[in-house]
Short mmCIF file of C-alpha atoms and ligand atoms in Angstrom, two decimals:
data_model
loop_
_atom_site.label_atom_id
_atom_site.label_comp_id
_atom_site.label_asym_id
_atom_site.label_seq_id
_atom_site.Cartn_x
_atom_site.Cartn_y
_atom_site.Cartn_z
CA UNK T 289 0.00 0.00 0.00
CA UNK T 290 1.47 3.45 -0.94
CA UNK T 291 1.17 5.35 2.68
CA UNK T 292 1.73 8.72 1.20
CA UNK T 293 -1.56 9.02 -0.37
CA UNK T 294 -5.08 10.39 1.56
CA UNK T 295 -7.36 7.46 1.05
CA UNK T 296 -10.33 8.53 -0.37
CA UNK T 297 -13.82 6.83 -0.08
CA UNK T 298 -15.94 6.44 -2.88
CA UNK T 299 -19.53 5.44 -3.63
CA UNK T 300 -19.73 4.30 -7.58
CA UNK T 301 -23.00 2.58 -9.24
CA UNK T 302 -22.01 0.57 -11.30
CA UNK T 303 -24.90 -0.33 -14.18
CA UNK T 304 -23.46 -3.61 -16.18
CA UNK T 305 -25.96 -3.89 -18.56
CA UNK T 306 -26.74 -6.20 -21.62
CA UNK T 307 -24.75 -8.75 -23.61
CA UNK T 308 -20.90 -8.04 -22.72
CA UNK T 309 -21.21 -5.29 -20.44
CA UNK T 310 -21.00 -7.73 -17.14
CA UNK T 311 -18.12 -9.12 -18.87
CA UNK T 312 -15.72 -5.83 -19.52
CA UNK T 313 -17.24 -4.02 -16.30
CA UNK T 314 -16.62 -7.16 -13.77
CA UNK T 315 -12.84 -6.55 -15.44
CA UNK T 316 -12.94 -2.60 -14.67
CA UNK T 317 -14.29 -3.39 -11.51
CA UNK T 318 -11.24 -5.73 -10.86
CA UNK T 319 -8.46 -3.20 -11.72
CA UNK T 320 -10.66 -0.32 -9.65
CA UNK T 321 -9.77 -3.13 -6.60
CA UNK T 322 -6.39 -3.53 -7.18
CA UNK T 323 -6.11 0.55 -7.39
CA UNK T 324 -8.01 0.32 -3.84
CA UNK T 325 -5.96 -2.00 -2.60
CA UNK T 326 -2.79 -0.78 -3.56
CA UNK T 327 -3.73 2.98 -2.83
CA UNK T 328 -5.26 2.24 0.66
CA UNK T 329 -8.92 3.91 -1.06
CA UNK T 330 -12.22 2.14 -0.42
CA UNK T 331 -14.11 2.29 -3.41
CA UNK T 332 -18.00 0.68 -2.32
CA UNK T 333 -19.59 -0.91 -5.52
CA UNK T 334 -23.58 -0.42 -6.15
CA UNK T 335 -24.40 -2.70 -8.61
CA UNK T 336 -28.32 -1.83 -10.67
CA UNK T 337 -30.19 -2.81 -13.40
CA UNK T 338 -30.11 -0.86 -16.64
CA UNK T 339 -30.99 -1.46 -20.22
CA UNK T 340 -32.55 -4.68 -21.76
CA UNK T 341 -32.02 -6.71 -18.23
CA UNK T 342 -33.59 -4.25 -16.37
CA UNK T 343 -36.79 -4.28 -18.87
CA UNK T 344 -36.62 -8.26 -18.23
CA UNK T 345 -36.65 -7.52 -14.79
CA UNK T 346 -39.28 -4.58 -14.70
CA UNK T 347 -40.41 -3.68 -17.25
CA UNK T 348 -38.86 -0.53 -17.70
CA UNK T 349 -34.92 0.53 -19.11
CA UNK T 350 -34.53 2.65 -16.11
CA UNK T 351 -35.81 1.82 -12.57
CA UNK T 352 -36.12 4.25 -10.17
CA UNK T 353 -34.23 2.17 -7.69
CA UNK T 354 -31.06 2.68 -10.43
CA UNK T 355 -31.36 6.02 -11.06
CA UNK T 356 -31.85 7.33 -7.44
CA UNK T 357 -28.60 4.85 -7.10
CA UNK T 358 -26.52 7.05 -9.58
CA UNK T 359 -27.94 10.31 -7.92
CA UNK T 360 -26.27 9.19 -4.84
CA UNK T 361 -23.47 7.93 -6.27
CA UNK T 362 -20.03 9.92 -7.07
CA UNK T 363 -19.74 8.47 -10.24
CA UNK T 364 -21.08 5.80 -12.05
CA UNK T 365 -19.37 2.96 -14.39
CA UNK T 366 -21.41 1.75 -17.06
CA UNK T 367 -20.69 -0.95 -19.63
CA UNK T 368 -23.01 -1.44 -22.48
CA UNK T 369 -26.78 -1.91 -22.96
CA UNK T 370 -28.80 -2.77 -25.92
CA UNK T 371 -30.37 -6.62 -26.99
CA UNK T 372 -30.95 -8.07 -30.67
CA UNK T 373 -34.49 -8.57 -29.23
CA UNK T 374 -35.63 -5.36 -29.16
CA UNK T 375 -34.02 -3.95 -32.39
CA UNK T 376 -36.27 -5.89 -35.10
CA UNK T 377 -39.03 -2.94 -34.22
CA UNK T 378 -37.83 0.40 -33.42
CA UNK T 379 -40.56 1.69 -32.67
CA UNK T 380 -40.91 -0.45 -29.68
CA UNK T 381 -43.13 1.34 -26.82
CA UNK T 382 -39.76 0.11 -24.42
CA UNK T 383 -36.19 0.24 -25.74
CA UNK T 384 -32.77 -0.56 -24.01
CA UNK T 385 -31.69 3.01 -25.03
CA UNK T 386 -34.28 5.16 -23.73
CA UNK T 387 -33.28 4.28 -20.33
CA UNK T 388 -29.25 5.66 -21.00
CA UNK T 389 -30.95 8.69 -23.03
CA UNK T 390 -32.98 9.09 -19.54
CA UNK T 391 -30.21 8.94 -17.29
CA UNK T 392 -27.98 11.16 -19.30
CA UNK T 393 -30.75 13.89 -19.61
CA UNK T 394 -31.66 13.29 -15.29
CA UNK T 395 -28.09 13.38 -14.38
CA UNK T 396 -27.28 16.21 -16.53
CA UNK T 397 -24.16 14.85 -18.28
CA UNK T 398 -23.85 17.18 -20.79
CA UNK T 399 -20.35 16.69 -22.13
CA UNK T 400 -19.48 13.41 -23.78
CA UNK T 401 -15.75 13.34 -23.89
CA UNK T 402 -13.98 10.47 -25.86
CA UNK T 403 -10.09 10.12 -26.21
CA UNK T 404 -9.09 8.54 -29.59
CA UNK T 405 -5.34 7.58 -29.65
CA UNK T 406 -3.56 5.51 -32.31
CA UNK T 407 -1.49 3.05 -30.21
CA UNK T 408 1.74 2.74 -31.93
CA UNK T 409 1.43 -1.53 -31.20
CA UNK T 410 -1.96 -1.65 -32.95
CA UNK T 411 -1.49 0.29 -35.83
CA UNK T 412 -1.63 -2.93 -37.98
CA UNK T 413 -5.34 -3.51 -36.62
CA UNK T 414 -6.81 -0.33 -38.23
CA UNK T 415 -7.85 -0.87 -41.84
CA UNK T 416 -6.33 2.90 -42.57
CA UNK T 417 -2.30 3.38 -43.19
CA UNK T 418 -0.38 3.06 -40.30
CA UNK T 419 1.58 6.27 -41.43
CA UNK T 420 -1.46 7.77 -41.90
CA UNK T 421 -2.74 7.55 -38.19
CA UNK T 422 0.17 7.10 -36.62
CA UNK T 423 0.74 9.68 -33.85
CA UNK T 424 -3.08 10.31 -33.30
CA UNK T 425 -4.05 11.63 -30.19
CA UNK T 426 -7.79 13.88 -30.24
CA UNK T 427 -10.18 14.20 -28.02
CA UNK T 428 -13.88 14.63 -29.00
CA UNK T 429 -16.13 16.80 -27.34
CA UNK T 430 -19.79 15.48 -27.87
CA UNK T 431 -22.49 18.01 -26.44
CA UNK T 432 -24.86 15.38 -24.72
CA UNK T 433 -28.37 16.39 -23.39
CA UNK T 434 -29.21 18.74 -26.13
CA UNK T 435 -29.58 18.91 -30.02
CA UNK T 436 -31.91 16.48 -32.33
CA UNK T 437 -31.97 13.67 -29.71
CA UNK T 438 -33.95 15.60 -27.52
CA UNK T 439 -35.86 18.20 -28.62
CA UNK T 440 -39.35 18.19 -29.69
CA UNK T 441 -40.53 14.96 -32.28
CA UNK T 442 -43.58 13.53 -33.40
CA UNK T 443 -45.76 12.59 -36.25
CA UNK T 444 -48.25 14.69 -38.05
CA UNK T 445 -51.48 12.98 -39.37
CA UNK T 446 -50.33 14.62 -42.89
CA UNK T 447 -47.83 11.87 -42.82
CA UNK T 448 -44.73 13.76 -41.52
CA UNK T 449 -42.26 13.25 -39.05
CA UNK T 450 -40.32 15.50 -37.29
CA UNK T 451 -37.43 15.50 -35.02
CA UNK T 452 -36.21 19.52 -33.54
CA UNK T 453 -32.82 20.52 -33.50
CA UNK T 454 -32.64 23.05 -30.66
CA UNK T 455 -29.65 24.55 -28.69
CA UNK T 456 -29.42 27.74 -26.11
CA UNK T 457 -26.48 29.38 -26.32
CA UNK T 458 -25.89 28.78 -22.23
CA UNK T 459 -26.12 24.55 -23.99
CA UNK T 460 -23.43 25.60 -26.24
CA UNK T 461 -21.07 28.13 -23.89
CA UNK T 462 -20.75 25.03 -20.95
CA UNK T 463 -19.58 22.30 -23.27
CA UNK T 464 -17.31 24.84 -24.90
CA UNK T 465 -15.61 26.13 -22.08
CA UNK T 466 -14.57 22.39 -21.19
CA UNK T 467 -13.47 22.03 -24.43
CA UNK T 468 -11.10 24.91 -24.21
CA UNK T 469 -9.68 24.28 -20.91
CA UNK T 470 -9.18 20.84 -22.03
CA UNK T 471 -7.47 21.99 -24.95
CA UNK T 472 -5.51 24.28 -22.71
CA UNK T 473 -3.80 21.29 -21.17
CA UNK T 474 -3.25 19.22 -24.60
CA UNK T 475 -1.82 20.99 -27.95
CA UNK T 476 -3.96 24.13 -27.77
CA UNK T 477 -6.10 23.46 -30.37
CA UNK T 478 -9.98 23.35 -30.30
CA UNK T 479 -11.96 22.23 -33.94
CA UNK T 480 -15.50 23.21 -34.22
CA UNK T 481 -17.35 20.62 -36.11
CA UNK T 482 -20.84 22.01 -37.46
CA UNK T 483 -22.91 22.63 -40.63
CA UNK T 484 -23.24 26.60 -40.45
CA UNK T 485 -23.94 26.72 -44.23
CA UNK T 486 -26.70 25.23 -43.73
CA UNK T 487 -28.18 24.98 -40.28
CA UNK T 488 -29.27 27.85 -37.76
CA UNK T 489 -28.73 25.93 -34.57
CA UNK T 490 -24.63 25.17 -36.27
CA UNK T 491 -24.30 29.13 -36.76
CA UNK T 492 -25.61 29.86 -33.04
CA UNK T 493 -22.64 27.35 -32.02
CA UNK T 494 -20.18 29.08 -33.93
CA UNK T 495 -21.15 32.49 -32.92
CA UNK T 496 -20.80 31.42 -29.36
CA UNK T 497 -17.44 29.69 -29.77
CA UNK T 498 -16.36 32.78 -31.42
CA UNK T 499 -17.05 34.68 -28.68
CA UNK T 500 -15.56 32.52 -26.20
CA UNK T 501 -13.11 32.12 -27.89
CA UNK T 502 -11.49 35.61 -26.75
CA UNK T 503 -11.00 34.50 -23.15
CA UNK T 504 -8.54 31.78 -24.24
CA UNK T 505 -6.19 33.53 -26.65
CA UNK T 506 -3.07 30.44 -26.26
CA UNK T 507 -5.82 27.98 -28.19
CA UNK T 508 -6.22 28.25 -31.84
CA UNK T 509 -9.36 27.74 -32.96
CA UNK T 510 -10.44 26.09 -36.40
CA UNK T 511 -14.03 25.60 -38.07
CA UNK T 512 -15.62 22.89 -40.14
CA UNK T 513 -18.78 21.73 -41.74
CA UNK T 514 -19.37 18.18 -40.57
CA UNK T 515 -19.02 16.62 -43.83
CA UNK T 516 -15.07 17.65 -44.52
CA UNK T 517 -14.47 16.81 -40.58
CA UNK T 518 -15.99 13.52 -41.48
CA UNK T 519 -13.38 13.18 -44.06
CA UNK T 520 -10.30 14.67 -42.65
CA UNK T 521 -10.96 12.11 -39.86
CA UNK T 522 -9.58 9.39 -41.81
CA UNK T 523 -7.64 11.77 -44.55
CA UNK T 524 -5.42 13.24 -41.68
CA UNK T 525 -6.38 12.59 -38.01
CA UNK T 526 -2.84 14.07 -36.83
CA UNK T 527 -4.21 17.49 -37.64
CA UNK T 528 -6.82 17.29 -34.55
CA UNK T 529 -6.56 18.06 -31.10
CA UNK T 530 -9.44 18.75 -29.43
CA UNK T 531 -13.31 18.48 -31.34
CA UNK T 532 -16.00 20.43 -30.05
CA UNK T 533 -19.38 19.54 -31.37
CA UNK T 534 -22.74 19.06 -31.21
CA UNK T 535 -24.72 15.68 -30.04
CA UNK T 536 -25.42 14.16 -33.51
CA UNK T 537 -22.34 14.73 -35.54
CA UNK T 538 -20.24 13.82 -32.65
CA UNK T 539 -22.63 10.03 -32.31
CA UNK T 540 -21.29 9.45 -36.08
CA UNK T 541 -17.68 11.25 -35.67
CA UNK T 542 -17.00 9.47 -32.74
CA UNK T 543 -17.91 5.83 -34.24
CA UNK T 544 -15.64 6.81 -37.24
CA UNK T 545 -12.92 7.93 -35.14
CA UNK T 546 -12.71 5.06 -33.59
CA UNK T 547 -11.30 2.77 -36.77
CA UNK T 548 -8.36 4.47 -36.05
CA UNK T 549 -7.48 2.60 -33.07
CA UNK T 550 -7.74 -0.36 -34.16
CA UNK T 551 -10.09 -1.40 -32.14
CA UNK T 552 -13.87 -0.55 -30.96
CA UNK T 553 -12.58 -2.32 -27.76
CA UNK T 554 -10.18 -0.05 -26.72
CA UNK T 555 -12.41 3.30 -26.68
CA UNK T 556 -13.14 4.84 -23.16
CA UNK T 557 -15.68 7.83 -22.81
CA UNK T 558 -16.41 10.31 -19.38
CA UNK T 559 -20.13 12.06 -19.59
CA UNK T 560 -19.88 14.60 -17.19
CA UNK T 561 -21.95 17.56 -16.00
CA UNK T 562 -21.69 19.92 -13.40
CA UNK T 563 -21.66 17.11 -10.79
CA UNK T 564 -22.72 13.68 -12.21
CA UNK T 565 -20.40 11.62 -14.08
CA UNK T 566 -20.50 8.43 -15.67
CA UNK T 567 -17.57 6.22 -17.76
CA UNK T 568 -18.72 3.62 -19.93
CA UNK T 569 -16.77 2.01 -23.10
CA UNK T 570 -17.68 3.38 -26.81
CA UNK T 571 -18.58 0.04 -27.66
CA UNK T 572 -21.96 -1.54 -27.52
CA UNK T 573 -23.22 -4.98 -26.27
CA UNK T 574 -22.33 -6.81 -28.13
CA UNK T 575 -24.55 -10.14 -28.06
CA UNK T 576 -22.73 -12.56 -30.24
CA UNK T 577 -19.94 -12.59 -27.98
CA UNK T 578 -21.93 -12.52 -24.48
CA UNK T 579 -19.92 -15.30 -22.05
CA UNK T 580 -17.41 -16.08 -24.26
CA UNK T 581 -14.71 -14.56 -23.05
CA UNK T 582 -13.18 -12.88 -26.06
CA UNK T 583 -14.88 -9.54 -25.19
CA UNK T 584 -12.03 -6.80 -25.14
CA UNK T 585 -12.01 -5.18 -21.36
CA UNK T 586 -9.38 -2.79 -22.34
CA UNK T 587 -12.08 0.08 -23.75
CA UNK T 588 -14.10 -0.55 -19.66
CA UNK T 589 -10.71 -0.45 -18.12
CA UNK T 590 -9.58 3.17 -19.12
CA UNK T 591 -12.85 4.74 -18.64
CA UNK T 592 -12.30 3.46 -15.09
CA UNK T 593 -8.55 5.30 -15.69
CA UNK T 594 -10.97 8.46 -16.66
CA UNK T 595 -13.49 7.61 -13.53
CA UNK T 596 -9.82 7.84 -11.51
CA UNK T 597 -8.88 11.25 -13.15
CA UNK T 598 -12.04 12.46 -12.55
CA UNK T 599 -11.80 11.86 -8.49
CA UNK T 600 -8.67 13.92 -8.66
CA UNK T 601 -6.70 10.54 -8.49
CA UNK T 602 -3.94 11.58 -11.15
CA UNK T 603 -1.02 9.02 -10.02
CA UNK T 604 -3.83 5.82 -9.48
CA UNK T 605 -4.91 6.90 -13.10
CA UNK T 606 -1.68 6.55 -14.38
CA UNK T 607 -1.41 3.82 -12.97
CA UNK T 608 -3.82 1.88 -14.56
CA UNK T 609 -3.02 3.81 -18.10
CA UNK T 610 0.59 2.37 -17.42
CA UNK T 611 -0.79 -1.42 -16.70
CA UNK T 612 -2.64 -1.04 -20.31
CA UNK T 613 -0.10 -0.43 -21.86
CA UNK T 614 2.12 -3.22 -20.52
CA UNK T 615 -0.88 -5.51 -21.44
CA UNK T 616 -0.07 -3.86 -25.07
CA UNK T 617 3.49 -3.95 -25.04
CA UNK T 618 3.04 -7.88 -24.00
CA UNK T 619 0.57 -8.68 -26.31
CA UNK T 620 -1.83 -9.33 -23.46
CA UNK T 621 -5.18 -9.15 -25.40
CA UNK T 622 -8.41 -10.51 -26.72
CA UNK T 623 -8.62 -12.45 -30.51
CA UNK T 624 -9.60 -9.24 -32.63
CA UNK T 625 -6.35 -7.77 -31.70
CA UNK T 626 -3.81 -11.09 -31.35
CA UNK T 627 -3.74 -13.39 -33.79
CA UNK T 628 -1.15 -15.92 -32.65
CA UNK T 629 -1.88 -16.20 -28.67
CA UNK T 630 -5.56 -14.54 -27.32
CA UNK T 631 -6.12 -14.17 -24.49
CA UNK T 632 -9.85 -13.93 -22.73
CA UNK T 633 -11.48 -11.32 -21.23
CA UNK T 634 -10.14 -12.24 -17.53
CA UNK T 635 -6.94 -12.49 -18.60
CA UNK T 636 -6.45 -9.58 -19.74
CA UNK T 637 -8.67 -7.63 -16.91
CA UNK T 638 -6.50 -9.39 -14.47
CA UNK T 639 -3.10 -8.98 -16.19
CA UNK T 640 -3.73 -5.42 -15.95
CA UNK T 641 -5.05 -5.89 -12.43
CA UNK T 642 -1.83 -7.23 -11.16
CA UNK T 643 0.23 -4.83 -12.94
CA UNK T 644 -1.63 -1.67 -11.25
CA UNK T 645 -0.71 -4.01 -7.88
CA UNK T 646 2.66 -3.37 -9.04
CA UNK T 647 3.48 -7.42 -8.71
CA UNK T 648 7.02 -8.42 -9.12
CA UNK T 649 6.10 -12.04 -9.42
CA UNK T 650 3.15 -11.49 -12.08
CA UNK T 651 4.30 -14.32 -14.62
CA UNK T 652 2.90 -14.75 -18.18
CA UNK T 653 2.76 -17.15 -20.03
CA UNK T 654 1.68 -17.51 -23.26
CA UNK T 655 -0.42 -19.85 -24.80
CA UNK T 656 -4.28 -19.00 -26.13
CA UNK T 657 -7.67 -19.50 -25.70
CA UNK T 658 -8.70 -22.56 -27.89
CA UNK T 659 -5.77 -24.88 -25.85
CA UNK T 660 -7.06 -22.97 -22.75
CA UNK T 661 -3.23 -23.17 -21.36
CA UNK T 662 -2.38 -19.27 -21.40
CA UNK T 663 -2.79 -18.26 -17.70
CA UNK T 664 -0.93 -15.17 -15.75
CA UNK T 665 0.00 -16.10 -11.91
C1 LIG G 142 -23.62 6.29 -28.11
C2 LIG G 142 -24.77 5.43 -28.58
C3 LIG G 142 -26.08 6.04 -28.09
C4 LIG G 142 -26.21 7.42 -28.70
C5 LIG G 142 -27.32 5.19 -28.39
C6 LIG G 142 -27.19 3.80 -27.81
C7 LIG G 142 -28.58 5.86 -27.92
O1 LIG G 142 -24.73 5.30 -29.97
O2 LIG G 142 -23.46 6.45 -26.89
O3 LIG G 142 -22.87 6.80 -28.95
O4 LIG G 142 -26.66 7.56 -29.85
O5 LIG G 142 -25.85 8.38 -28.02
MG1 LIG G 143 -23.02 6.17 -30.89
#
């Protein structure tokens, strides 16, 4: 145990979910012991019902029981929802998703932040060049509880449908500052993504970032319509630091962005607001791999790392960041990223658990899944 630290005590609800998401979150919840443990913190576990399980269970994607959970809570790990069974009809009176669209909107996460980085091991994994996104490091800033998802939609008996794209400029001037203090402590360099040449709400965003803009004179600030951002994602991804933008674009920019890591399993996101915040992976569910131990923990794992930043615990945050990327350096991963020697979901969750313990004696050896003989002691 490191005796120099304060130990801190944290409540964190921790909503597993659907298909995978017990899976990758039992591994976060592993390595969030072993930063306990080693830190001398006490870190109390809450687990509720949310998503497709908790419609099983109760009929609806978002008990009360959970959310007054997360309210209490002092953050809250999430790690995917969604089921094949509800998908075939959309239109479903219940779905999976409403309840995480509900939470977001109750606990007023606003800002969706999600780090893409091109690890320099994986580049072989991404279907672009490696010399293309090699040396990627952005960080998109997805407005969260406003914009097209939310606002007012319906059907007319005409035969129309409508979905309202709506933002206040007090919407806009929150996520923004983040973004620019964010920037601040990165490469100084915030990218608006909109579609002012076309859209009202995209102008009122840039008007506001232009404004704001003023107050942090050491960050450069760039503009673009969404459908060149969507291109110079994958054209040049070096070029971007931080992306500010609204909730829709950033849902598609952020699934894009994430080819260039190789790996949908790899991508951690914080939602924050002024005092919620939840970490859950990028990825969804999942369900064709749901218990069978090739889902990729890595993705749950550092938006634990982000869960750590966010409690102010810098060094236990690097900590874990620095076990990752051990478990990269060793090849210590699931099938879509090893071809010679996988390893399964545990493995890898406790690989990394042992090396945030620091553990002299933490063996590995190698072997795979199908001859079931690679274990870590
Ligand atoms: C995401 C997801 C959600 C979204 C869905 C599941 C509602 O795609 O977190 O990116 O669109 O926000
Ligand atoms: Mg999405």
């Amino acid at each position: 145990m490191d005796l120099l630290k304060t130990p801190v005590s944290k409540r964190i609800a921790v909503l597993a979910g659907d298909g995978i998401g017990p899976e990758v979150c039992g591994e976060a919840v592993r390595v969030l012991e072993a930063v306990a443990e080693r830190f001398g913190h006490h870190f109390a576990f809450d687990h509720r019902l949310m998503g497709a399980c908790a419609i099983d269970a109760t009929g609806v994607p978002l008990p009360d029981a959970t959310l007054d959970a997360c309210h209490r809570a002092d953050a809250v790990l999430l790690g995917a929802i969604g089921d094949p069974k509800y998908d075939h009809d959309p239109g479903a009176p219940v779905r999976p998703e409403q309840g995480l669209l509900a939470l977001r909107k109750s606990l007023g996460l606003y800002a969706n932040i999600r780090p893409v980085t091109a690890y320099e091991q994986l580049l072989e994994f991404s279907p672009l060049r490696a010399d293309r996104i090699s040396g990627t490091d952005l960080l998109i800033f997805r407005e969260l509880t406003g914009g097209v998802y939310f606002g007012e939609k319906g059907r007319r008996p005409d035969g129309t449908a409508f979905d309202n794209c709506t933002y206040h400029r007090d919407e806009i001037a929150r996520i923004a500052h983040r973004a620019f203090r964010a920037a601040q402590g990165r490469r100084r360099k915030l990218t608006l993504v909109d579609k002012a040449n076309v859209l009202e709400t995209s102008r009122l965003w840039r008007e506001v970032v232009r404004e704001l803009a003023t107050e942090y004179p050491d960050v450069a600030v760039d503009y673009l319509f969404v459908d060149n951002a969507a291109m110079q994602l994958i054209l040049n991804p070096r070029q971007f630091d931080v992306v500010l933008t609204e909730n829709m674009f950033g849902d598609i920019l952020s699934d894009e962005a994430s080819v260039i890591a190789g790996s949908l399993g790899l991508l951690p996101s914080a939602s924050i607001g002024d005092g919620a915040a939840l970490f859950e992976p990028v990825h969804g569910s999942y369900p064709q791999a749901k218990g069978k131990g090739i889902a990729n923990p890595l993705a749950a794992i550092l938006s634990a790392a982000m869960l750590l930043d966010h409690f102010g615990l810098a060094e236990e945050a690097r900590a874990v960041r620095a076990a990752v990327e051990n478990a990269l350096n060793e090849q210590v991963l699931t099938p879509e990223l090893n071809n010679t020697a996988a390893y399964t979901t545990e493995q890898v969750g406790s690989f990394v658990a042992y090396g945030v313990l620091d553990l002299a004696d933490c063996h590995l050896h190698h072997g795979n899944i199908a001859d079931g003989k690679s274990t870590i002691i």
